[in-house]
Coordinates of C-alpha atoms in Angstrom, one line a residue:
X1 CA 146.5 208.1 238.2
X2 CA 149.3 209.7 239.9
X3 CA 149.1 209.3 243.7
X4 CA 149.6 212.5 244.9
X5 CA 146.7 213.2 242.9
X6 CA 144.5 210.8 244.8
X7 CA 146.0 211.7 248.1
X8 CA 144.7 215.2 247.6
X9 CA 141.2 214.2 246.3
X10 CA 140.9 212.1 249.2
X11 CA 141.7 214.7 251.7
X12 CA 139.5 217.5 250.0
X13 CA 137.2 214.8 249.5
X14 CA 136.8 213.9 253.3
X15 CA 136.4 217.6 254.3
X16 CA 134.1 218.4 252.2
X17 CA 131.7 215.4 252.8
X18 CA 132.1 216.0 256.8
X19 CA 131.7 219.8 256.4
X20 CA 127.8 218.8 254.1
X21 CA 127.1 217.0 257.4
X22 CA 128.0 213.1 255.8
X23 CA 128.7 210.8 258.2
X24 CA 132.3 209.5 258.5
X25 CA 131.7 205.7 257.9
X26 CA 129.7 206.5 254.8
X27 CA 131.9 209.2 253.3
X28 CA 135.0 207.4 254.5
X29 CA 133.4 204.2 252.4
X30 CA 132.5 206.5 249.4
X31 CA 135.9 207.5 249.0
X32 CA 137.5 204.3 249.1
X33 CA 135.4 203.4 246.0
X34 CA 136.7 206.8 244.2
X35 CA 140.2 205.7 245.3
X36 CA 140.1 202.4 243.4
X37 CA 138.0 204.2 240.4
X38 CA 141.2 206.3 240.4
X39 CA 143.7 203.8 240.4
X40 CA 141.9 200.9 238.7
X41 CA 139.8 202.2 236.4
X42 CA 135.7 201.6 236.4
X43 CA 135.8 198.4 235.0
X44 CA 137.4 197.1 238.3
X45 CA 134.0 197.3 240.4
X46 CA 132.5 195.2 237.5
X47 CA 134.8 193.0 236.2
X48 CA 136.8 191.6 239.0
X49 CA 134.6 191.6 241.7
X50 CA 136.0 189.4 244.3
X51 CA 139.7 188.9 242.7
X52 CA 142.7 191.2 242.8
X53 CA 142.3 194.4 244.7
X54 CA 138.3 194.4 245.8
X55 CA 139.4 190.6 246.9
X56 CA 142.7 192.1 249.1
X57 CA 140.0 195.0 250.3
X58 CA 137.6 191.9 251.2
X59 CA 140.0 190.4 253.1
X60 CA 141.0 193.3 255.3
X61 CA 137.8 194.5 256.4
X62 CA 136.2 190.7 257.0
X63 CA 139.3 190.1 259.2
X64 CA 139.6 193.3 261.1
X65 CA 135.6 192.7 261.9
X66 CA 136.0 188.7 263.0
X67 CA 139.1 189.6 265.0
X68 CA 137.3 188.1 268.6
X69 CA 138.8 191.3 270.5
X70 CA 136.5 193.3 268.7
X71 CA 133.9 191.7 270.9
X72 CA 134.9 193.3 274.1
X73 CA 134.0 196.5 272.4
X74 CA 130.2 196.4 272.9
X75 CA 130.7 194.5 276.3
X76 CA 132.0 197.3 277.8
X77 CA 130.0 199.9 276.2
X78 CA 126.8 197.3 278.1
X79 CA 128.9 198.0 281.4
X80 CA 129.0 201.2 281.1
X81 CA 125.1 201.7 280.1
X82 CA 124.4 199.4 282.9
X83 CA 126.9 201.6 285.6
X84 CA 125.2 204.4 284.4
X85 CA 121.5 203.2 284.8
X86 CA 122.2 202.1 287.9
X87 CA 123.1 204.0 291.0
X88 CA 126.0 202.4 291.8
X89 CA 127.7 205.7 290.8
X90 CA 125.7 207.9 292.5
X91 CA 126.6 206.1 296.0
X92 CA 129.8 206.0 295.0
X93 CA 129.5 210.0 294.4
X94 CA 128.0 210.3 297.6
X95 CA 130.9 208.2 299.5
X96 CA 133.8 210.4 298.6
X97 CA 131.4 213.2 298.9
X98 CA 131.2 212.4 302.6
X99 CA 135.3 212.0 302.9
X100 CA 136.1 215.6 301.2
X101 CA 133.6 217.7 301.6
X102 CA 135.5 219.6 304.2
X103 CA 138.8 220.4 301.7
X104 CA 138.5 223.2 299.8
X105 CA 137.6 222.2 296.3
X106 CA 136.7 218.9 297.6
X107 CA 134.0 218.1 295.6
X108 CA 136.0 219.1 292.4
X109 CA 138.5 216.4 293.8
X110 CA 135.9 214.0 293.8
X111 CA 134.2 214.0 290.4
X112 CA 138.0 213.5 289.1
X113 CA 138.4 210.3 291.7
X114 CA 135.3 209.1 290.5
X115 CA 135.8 209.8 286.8
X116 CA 139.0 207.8 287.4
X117 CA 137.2 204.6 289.1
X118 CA 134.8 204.6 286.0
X119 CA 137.2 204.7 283.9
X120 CA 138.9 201.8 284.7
X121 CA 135.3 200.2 285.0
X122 CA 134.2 200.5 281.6
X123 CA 136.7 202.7 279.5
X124 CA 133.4 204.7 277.9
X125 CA 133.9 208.3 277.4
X126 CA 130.8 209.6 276.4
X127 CA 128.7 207.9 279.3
X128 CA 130.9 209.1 281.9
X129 CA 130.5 212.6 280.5
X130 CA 127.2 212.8 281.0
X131 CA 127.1 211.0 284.0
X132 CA 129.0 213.4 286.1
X133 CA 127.1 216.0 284.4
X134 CA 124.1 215.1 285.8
X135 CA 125.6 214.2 289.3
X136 CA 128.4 216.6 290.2
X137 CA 127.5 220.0 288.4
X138 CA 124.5 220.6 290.1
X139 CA 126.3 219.8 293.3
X140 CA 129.2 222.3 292.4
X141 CA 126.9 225.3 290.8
X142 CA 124.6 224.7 293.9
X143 CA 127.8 225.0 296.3
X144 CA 129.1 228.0 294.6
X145 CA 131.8 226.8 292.7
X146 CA 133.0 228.4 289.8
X147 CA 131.5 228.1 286.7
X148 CA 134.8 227.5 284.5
X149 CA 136.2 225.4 287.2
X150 CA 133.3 222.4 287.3
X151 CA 132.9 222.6 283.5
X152 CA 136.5 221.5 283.0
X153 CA 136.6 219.6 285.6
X154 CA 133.7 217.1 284.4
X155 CA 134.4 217.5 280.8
X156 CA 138.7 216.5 281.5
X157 CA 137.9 214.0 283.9
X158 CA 135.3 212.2 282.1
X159 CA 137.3 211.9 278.9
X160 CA 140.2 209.9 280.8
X161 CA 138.5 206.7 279.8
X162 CA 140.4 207.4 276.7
X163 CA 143.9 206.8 278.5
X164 CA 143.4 204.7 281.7
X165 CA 142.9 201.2 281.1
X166 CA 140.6 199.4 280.0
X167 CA 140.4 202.5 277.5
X168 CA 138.2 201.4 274.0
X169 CA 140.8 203.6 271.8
X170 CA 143.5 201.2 272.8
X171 CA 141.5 198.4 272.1
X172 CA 140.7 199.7 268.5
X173 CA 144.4 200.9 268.1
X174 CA 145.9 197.6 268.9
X175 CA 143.3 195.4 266.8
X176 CA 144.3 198.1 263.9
X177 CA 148.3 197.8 264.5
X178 CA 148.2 194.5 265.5
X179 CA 149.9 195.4 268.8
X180 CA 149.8 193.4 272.5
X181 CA 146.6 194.9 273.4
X182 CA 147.8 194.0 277.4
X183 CA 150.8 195.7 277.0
X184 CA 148.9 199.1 275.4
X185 CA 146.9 198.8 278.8
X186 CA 149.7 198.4 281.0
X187 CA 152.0 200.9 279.1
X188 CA 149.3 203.5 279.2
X189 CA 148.6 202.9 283.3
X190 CA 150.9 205.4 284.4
X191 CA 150.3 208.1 281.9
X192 CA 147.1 207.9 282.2
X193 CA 147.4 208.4 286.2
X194 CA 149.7 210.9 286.3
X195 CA 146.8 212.9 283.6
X196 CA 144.7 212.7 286.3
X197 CA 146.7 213.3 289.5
X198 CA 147.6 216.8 287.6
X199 CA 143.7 217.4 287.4
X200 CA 144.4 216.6 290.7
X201 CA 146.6 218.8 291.8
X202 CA 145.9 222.0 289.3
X203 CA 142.3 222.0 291.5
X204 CA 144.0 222.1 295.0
X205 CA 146.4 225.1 293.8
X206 CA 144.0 227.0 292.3
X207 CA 141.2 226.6 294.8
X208 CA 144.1 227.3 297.2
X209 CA 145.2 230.6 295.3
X210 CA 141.8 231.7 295.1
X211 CA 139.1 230.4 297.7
X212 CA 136.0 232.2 296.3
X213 CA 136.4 229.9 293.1
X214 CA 135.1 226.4 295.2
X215 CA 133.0 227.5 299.0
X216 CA 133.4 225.4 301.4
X217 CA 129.8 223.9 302.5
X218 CA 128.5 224.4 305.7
X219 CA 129.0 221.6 308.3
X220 CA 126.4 218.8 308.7
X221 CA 125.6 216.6 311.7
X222 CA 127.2 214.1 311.0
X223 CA 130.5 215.0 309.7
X224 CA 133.4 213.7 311.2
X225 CA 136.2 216.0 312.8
X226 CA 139.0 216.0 311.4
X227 CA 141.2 213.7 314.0
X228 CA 137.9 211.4 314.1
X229 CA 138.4 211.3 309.9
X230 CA 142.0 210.5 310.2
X231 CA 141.4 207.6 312.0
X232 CA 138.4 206.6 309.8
X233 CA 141.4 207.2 307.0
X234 CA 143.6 204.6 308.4
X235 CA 140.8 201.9 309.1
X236 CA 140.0 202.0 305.8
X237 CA 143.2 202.0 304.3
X238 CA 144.3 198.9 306.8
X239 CA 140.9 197.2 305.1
X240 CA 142.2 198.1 301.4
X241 CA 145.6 196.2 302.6
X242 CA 143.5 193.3 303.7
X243 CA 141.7 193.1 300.9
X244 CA 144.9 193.3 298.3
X245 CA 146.1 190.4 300.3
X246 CA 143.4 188.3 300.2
X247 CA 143.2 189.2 296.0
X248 CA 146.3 187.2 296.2
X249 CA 145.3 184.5 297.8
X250 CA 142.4 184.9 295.2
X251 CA 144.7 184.9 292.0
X252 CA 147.0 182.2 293.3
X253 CA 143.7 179.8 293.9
X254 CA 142.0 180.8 290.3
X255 CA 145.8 179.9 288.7
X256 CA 146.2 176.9 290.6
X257 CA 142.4 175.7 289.1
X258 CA 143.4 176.5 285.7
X259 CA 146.6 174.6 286.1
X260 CA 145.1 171.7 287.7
X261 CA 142.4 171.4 284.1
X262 CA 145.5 171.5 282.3
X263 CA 144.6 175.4 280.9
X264 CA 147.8 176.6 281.5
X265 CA 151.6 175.9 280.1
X266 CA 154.3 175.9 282.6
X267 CA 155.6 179.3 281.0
X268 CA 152.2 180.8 281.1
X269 CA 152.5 181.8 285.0
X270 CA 154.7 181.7 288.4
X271 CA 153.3 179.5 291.5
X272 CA 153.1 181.0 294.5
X273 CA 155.4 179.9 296.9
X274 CA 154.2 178.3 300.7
X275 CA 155.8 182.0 302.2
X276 CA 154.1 184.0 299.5
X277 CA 150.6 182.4 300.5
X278 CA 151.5 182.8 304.4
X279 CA 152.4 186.5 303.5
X280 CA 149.7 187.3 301.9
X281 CA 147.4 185.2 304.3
X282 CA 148.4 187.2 307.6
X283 CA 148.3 190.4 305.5
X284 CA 144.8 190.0 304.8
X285 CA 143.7 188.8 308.5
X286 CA 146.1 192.1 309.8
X287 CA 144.4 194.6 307.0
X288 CA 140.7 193.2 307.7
X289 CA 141.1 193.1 311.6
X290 CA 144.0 194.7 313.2
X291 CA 141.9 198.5 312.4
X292 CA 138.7 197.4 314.2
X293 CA 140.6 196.0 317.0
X294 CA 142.8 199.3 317.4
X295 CA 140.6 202.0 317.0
X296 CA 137.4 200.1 318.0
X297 CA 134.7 198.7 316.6
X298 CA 132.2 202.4 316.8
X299 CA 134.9 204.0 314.5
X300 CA 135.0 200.9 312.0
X301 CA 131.1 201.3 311.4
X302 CA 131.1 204.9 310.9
X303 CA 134.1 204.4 308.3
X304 CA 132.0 201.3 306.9
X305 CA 128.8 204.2 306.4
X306 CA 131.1 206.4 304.8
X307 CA 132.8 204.1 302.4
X308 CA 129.8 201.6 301.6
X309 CA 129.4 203.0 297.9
X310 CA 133.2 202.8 297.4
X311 CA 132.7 198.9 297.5
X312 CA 130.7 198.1 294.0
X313 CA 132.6 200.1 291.9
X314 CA 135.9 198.3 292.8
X315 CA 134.2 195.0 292.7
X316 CA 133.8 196.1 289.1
X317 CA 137.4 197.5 288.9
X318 CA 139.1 194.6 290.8
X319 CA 137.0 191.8 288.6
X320 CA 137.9 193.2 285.1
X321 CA 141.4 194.9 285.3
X322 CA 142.6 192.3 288.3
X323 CA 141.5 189.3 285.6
X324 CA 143.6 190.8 282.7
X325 CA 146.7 191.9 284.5
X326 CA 146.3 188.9 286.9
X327 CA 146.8 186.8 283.9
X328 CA 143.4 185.0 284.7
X329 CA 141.5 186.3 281.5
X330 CA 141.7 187.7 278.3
X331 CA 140.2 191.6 277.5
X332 CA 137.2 189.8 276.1
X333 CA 136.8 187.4 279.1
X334 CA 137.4 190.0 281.2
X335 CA 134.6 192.7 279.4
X336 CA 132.6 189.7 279.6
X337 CA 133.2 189.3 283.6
X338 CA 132.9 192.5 284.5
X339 CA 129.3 193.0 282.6
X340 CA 128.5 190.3 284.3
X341 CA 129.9 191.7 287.9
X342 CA 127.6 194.5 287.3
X343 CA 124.8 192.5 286.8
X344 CA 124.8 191.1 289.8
X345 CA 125.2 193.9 291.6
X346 CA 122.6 195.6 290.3
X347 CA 120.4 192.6 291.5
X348 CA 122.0 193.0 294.7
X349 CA 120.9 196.6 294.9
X350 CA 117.6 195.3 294.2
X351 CA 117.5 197.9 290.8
X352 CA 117.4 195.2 288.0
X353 CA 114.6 195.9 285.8
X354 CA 113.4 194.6 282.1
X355 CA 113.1 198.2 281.3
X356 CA 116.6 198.9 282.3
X357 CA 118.3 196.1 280.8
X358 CA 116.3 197.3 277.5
X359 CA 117.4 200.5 277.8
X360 CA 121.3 199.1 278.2
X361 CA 120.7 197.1 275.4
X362 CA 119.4 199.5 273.0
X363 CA 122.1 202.4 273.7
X364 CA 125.0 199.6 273.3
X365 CA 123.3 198.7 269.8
X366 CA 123.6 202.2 268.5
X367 CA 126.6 203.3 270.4
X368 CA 128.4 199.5 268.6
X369 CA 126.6 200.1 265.2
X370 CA 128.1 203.1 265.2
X371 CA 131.7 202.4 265.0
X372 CA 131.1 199.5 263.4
X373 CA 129.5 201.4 260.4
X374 CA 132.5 204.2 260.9
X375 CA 135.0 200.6 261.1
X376 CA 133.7 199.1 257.4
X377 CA 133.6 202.6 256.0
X378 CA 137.2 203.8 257.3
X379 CA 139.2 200.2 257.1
X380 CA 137.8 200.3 253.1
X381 CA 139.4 203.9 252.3
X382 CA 142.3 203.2 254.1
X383 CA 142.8 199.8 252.9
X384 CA 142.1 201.4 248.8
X385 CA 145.2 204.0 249.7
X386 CA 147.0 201.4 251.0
X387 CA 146.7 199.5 247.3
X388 CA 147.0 202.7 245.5
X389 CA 150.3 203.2 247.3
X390 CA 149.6 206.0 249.6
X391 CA 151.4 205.2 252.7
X392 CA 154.4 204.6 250.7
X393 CA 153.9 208.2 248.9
X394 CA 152.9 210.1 252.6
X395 CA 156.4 208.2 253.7
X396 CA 158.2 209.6 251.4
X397 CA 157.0 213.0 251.5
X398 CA 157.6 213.1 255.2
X399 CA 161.0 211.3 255.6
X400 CA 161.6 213.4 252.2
X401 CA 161.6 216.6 254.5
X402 CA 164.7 216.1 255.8
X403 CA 163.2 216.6 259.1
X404 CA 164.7 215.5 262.6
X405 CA 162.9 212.6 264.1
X406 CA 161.4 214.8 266.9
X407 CA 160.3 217.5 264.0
X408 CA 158.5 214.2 262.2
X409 CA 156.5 213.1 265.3
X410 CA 156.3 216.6 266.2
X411 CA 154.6 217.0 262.7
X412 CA 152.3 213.6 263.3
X413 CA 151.0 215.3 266.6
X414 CA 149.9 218.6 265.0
X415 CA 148.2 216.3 262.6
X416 CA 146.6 214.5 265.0
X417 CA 145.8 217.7 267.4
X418 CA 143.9 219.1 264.2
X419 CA 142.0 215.9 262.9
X420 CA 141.1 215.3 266.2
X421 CA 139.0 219.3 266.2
X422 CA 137.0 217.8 263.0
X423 CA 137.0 214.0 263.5
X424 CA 136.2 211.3 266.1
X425 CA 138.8 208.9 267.5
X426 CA 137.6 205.9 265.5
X427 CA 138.2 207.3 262.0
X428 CA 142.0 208.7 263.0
X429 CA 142.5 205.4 264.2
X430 CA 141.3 203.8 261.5
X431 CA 142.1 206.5 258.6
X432 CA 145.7 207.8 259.6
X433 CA 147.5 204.9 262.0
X434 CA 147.9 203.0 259.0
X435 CA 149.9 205.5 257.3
X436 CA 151.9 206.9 259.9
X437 CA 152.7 204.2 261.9
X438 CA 155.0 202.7 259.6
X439 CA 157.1 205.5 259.5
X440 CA 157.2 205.8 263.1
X441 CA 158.9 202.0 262.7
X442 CA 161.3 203.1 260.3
X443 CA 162.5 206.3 262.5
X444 CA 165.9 204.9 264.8
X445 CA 164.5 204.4 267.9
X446 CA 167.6 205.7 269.6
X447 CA 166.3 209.2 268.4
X448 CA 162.8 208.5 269.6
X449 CA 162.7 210.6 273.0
X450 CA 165.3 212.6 274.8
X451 CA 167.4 210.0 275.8
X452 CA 166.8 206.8 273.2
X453 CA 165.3 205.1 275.9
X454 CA 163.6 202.9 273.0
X455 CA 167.0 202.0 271.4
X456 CA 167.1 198.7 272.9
X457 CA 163.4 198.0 272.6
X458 CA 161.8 198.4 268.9
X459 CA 159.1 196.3 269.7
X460 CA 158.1 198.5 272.3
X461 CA 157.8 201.5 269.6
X462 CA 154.4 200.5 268.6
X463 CA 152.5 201.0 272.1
X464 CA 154.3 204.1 272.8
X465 CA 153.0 205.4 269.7
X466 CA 149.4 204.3 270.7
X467 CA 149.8 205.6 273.9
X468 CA 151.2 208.5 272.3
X469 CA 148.0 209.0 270.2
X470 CA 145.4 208.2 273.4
X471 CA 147.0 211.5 274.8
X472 CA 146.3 213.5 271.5
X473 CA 142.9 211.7 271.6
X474 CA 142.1 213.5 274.7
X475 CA 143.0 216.5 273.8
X476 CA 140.3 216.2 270.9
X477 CA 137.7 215.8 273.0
X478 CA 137.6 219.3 274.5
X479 CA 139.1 220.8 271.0
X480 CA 136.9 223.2 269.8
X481 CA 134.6 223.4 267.5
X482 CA 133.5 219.7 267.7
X483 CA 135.2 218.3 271.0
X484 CA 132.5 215.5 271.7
X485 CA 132.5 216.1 275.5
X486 CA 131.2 219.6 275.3
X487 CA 128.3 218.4 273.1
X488 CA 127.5 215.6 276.0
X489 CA 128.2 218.2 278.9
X490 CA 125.5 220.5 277.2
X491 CA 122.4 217.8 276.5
X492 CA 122.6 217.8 280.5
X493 CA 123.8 221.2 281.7
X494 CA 121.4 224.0 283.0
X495 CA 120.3 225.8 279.7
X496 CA 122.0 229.2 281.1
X497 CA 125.2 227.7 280.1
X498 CA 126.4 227.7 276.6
X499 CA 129.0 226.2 274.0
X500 CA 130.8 229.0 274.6
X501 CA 131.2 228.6 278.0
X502 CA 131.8 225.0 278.0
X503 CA 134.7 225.4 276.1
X504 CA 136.1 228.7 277.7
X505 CA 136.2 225.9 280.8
X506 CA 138.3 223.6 278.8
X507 CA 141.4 225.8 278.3
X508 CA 143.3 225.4 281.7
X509 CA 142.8 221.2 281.2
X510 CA 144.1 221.4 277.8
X511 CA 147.4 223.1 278.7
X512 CA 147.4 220.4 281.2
X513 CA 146.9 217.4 278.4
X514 CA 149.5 219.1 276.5
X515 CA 151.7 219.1 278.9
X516 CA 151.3 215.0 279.6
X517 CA 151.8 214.9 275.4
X518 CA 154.9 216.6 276.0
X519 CA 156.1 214.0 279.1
X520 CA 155.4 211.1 276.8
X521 CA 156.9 212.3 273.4
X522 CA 159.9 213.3 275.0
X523 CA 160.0 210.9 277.9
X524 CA 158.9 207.2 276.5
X525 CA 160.1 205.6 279.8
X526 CA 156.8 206.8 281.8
X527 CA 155.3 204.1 279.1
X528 CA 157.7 201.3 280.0
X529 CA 157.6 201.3 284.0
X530 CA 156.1 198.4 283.9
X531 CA 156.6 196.8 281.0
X532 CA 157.2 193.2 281.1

């Protein structure tokens, strides 16, 4: 049957088994058998089972599902069940609480710092949603803050698991492309920061502009002046200095181990030098004792009370993302690590429980059954219109267009902004990358941005484009009518606010995601700052 046929029964197909309420890994899977029907004919599913085509099909989805990357996947999901059982977030909450609750929109500013220090713990979106749905927005509705303002807020900030590292949708995106799932992470770092530094930023002008939309609370005992905070400020940052320092000295002995039980090939890593480990040496005594000694040891305990909370959560941070870019781990290893960092924190805290690691495990099986179910069913359809030809034909009809190679990524990103309304991440991942990511390779990469930044580096093309897609990805969760994050805002927000006015929050933050799309469609550089 002619392809453009199949293309179209597959896309009608799609909507109209989503729209009847089907879920996606079951209509997904449904239409890959109606693609081969189409192609093959009937007697295919009967008379060469396991040979030709089904065999191909097989293949694909067994080794997409024993790919051992795939296993960080419910790792971190654990982590993230685990953070938000706990109350390691809560203290955390509570610290930065304490730092800005004297700057107008302070608190605002905080649930973005904090949905920023979870991300990079776990990379979950969902969780982190409703997390900070049930910690900051009674805070801010209690303070007066403006209703619009802490919905969008939460719901923007809690989705930039999606982009900031380590971010599930790259994961899935590189085991799909086959693409350097480190160099996704660390081509995606400074987007992904510079998404949330304009959250940042769009909340101190507007709460500047117009002070009635975020009250500032009234003064407690114990809150610092603001000379007296200063000073806090720089104790703690001389302690952050001390503590990067002695990371290195960290890193360089875990390097030297694996080196000295043969785990690691002379091009696999860079010995520190006798300076280097005297640099960093002094610069972690300096950072960890030089503040106390200046300002005095009274100031370095009220900056200890007020930062205590901070310290779990970049345990967490520092064990999983310092073990992958450090060079010490894998991303599975380091999923691994960092559930396990947890762990013992929570049994520091003295809050381990059977019940709570029950109730970790049980929302990790259904949260990982899940996409797994949405994986089989999506990897079969897109695998059948891969067989029947359909990238080739999509290829063709977009390249056919005549189009400039902005208008044709232009065109992918509408695609993606309106899938991502009706669809969750995993099936566009799964569903679309494998057509449209071939084209993107066969574009000239000296047309790809503004100023052919990528004409010396096709290699790179791939993780621009998933980074590319991660920033469309967040758009579609506060899309209307099915942007996931509203749905999780609303199982915890105070019944007086609606769908409605969940999304009517969303608005400003979406220009702003936009915006970032723009940045890194035209601009690929912010991708490759620190590419290696």
């Amino acid at each position: 049957m002619d392809i453009g046929v199949i293309s179209l029964t597959v896309l009608l197909g799609m909507l109209g088994l989503l729209a009847i309420g089907m879920p996606l890994g079951f209509a997904s899977g449904f239409l890959a058998v109606v693609v081969m029907v189409m192609k093959f004919g009937p007697d295919l599913l009967f008379s060469s089972f396991g040979t030709g085509p089904l065999n191909i099909l097989a293949q694909r989805m067994y080794g997409l599902c024993t790919d051992y990357v795939l296993i960080s996947v419910p790792l971190f999901i654990l982590m993230a069940t685990l953070l938000e059982r706990s109350g390691i977030a809560r203290d955390m909450y509570d610290s930065l609480t304490r730092w800005l609750n004297r700057t107008r929109g302070g608190i605002a500013i905080v649930t973005s710092i904090m949905a920023v220090v979870m991300a990079a713990m776990s990379g979950i979106i969902g969780g982190e949603v409703v997390l900070l749905g049930l910690i900051a927005l009674p805070q801010m509705l209690r303070l007066g803050y403006n209703q619009n303002l802490a919905i969008g807020t939460i719901c923007a900030s809690g989705s930039l698991g999606t982009m900031i590292p380590p971010s599930i949708v790259l994961i899935m995106y590189g085991l799909i492309t086959e693409t350097s799932i480190q160099a996704l992470f660390t081509g995606a770092f400074v987007p992904g920061f510079i998404l949330a530094f304009c959250y940042i930023v769009y909340i101190i002008v507007r709460t500047r502009l117009n002070p009635s939309l975020a009250p500032l609370p009234e003064p407690e005992a114990d809150d610092l002046p603001p000379a007296e905070k200063y000073r806090a400020f720089a104790i703690l940052m001389g302690w952050f200095v001390g503590v990067w320092g002695g990371g290195a000295l960290v890193h360089a002995a875990l390097i030297e181990t694996q080196n000295a039980f043969g785990l690691l090939r002379p091009t696999d890593y860079a010995p520190y030098s006798g300076s280097q480990l005297l640099f960093y040496g002094a610069l972690a005594l300096a950072g960890l004792f030089v503040p106390t000694l200046m300002f005095g040891a009274a100031r370095a305990r009220k900056t200890w009370a007020m930062s205590k909370g901070l310290v779990a959560p970049l345990v967490v941070v520092f064990v999983v993302l310092g073990s992958i870019y450090g060079g010490v781990t894998g991303i599975t290893e380091a999923a691994g690590m960092g559930t396990v960092a947890v762990l013992a924190l929570i049994i520091i805290r003295k809050e381990f429980s059977l019940a709570l690691v029950r109730d970790a495990l049980m929302r990790t099986f259904r949260s990982t059954g899940t996409i797994i179910w949405v994986t089989f069913g999506a990897t079969a359809l897109a695998g059948a219109y891969t067989i029947a030809g359909g990238p080739t034909y999509v290829a063709n009809l977009i390249v056919g267009a005549e189009m400039p190679t902005l208008g044709i990524l232009m065109v992918m990103m509408v695609i993606f902004l309106f899938l991502g309304a009706f669809m969750d991440w995993v099936g566009i991942v799964l569903l679309v990358m494998p057509v449209f990511l071939p084209i993107v390779l066969k574009l000239p990469p000296e047309e790809i941005g503004l100023f052919g930044p990528l004409a010396d580096a096709r290699s790179y093309v791939p993780v621009w484009f998933g980074i590319l897609f991660c920033v469309n990805m967040q758009v579609s969760f506060l899309s209307p009518p099915f942007g996931p994050a509203a749905f999780y805002l609303k199982s915890v927000a105070p019944p007086h606010i609606t769908l409605p006015d969940i999304f009517r929050g969303f608005l400003p933050f979406i220009a702003i995601q936009l915006l970032i799309l723009m940045l890194v469609l035209f601009f690929p550089e912010l991708t490759m700052l620190f590419r290696q």
